[in-house]
Rosetta silent file (secondary structure, phi, psi, omega in degrees, C-alpha in Angstrom):
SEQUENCE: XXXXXXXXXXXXXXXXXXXXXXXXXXXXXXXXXXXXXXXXXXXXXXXXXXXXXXXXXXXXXXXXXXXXXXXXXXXXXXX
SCORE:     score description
SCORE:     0.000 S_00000001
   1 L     0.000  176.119 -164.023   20.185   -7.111    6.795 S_00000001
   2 L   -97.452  119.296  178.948   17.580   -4.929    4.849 S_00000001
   3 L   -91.611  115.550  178.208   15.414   -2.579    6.987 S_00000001
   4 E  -110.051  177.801  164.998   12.209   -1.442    5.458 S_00000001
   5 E  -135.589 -173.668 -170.903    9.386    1.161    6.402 S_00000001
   6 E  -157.444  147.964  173.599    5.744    1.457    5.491 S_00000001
   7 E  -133.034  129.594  165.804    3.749    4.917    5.377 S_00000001
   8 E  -129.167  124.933  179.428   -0.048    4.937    5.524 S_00000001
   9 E  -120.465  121.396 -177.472   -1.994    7.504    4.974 S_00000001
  10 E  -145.711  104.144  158.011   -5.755    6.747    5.641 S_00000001
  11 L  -108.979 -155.854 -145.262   -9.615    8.032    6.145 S_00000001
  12 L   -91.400    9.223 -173.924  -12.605    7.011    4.787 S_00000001
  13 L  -155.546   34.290  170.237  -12.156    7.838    1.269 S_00000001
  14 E  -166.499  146.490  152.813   -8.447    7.217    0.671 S_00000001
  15 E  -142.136  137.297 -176.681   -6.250    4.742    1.763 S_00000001
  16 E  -132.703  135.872  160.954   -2.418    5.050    0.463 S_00000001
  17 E   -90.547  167.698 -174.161    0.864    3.096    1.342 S_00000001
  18 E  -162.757  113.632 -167.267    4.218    4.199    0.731 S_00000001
  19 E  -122.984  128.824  165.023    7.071    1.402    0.758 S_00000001
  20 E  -106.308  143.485  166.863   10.396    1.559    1.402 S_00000001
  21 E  -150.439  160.725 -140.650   13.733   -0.244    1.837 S_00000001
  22 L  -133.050  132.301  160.372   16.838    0.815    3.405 S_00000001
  23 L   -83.539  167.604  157.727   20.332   -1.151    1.973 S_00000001
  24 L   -57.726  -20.194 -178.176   23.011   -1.934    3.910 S_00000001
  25 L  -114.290   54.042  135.766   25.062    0.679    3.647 S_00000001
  26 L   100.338  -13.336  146.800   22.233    2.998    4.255 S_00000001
  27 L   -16.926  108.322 -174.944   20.728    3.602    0.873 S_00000001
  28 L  -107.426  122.885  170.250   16.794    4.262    0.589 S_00000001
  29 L  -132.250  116.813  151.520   14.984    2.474   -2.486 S_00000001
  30 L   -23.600  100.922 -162.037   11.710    3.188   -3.226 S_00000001
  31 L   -93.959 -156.624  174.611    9.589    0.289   -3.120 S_00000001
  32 L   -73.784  139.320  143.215    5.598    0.497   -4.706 S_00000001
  33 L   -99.905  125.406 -176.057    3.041    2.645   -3.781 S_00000001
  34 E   -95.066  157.460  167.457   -0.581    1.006   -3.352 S_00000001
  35 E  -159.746  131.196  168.162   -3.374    3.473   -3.120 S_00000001
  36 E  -151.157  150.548 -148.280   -7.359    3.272   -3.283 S_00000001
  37 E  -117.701  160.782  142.700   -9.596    5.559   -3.350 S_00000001
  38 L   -83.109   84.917  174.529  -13.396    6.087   -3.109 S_00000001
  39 L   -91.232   12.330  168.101  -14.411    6.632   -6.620 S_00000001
  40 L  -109.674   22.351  174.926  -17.936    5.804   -6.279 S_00000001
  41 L     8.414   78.201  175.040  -18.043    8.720   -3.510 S_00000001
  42 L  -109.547  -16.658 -158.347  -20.220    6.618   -1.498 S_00000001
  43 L   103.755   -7.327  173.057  -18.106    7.110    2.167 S_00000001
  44 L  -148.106  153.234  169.668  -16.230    4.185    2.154 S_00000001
  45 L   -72.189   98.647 -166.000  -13.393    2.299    0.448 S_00000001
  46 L  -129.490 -163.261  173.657  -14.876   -0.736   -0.783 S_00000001
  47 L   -61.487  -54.398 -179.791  -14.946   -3.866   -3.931 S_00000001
  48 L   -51.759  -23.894 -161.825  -16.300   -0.655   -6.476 S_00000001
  49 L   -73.327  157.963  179.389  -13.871    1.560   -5.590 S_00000001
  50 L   -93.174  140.051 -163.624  -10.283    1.789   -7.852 S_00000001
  51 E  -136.818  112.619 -164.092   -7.032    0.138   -6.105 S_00000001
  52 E  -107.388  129.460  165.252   -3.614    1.999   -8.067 S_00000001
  53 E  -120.203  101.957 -173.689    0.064    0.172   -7.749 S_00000001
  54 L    73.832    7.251  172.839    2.273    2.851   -8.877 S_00000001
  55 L    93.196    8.134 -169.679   -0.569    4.719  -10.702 S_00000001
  56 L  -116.313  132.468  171.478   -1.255    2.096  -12.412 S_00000001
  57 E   -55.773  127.477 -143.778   -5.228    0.113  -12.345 S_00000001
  58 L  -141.751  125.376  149.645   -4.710   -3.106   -9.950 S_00000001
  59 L   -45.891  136.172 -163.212   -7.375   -5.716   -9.628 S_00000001
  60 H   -57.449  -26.492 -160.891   -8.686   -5.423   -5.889 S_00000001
  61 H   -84.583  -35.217 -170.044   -7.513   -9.205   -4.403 S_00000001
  62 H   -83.697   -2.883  148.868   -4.237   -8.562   -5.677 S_00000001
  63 H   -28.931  -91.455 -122.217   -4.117   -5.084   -4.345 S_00000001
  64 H   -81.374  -43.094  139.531   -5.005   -6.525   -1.112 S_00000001
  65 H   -32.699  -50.371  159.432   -2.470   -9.334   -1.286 S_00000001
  66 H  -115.478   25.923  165.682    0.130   -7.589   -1.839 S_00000001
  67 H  -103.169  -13.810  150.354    0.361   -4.948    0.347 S_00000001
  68 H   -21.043  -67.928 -161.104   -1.007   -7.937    2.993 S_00000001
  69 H   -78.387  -55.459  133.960    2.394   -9.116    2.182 S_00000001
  70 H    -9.534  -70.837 -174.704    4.710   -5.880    2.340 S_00000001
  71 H   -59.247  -32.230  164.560    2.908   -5.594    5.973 S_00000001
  72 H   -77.369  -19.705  148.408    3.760   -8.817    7.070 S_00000001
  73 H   -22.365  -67.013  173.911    7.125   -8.274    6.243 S_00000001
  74 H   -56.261  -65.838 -175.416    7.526   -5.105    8.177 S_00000001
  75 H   -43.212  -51.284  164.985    5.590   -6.742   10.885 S_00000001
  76 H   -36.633  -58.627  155.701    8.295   -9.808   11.066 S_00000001
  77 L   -31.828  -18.772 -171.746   10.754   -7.420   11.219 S_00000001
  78 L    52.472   38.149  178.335    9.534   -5.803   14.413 S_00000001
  79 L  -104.054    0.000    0.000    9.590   -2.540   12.100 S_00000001
């Protein structure tokens, strides 16, 4: 079966993921990285702030959806 990881790197004015998957025979492929930042330098990560998939500009629900989903994954997984 496929073994993933998850990396988070987080304060109050970044939050970044880092996704992973492992094949079976021990391969590591690079899944997406989500990241948002505080770009209204207010102190917190909030709805103004910019939410990146791969560097790329990501509307916030689905930002939030899918690394929601990539965590529950993991979570299933007991990883």
């Amino acid at each position: 079966s496929l073994v993933g990881s998850e990396m988070c790197i987080r304060d109050r004015y970044n939050e970044v993921y880092y996704f992973t998957r492992f094949e079976k025979d021990g391969t590591m492929v690079k899944g997406p990285t989500y990241q948002c930042y505080d770009s209204d330098e207010d102190g917190e990560i909030g709805v103004e702030d910019v939410y990146l998939k791969d560097g790329v500009e990501q509307d916030r629900t689905a930002w939030e959806k899918e690394t929601e989903i990539y965590r529950a994954i993991k979570n299933e997984r007991g990883l």
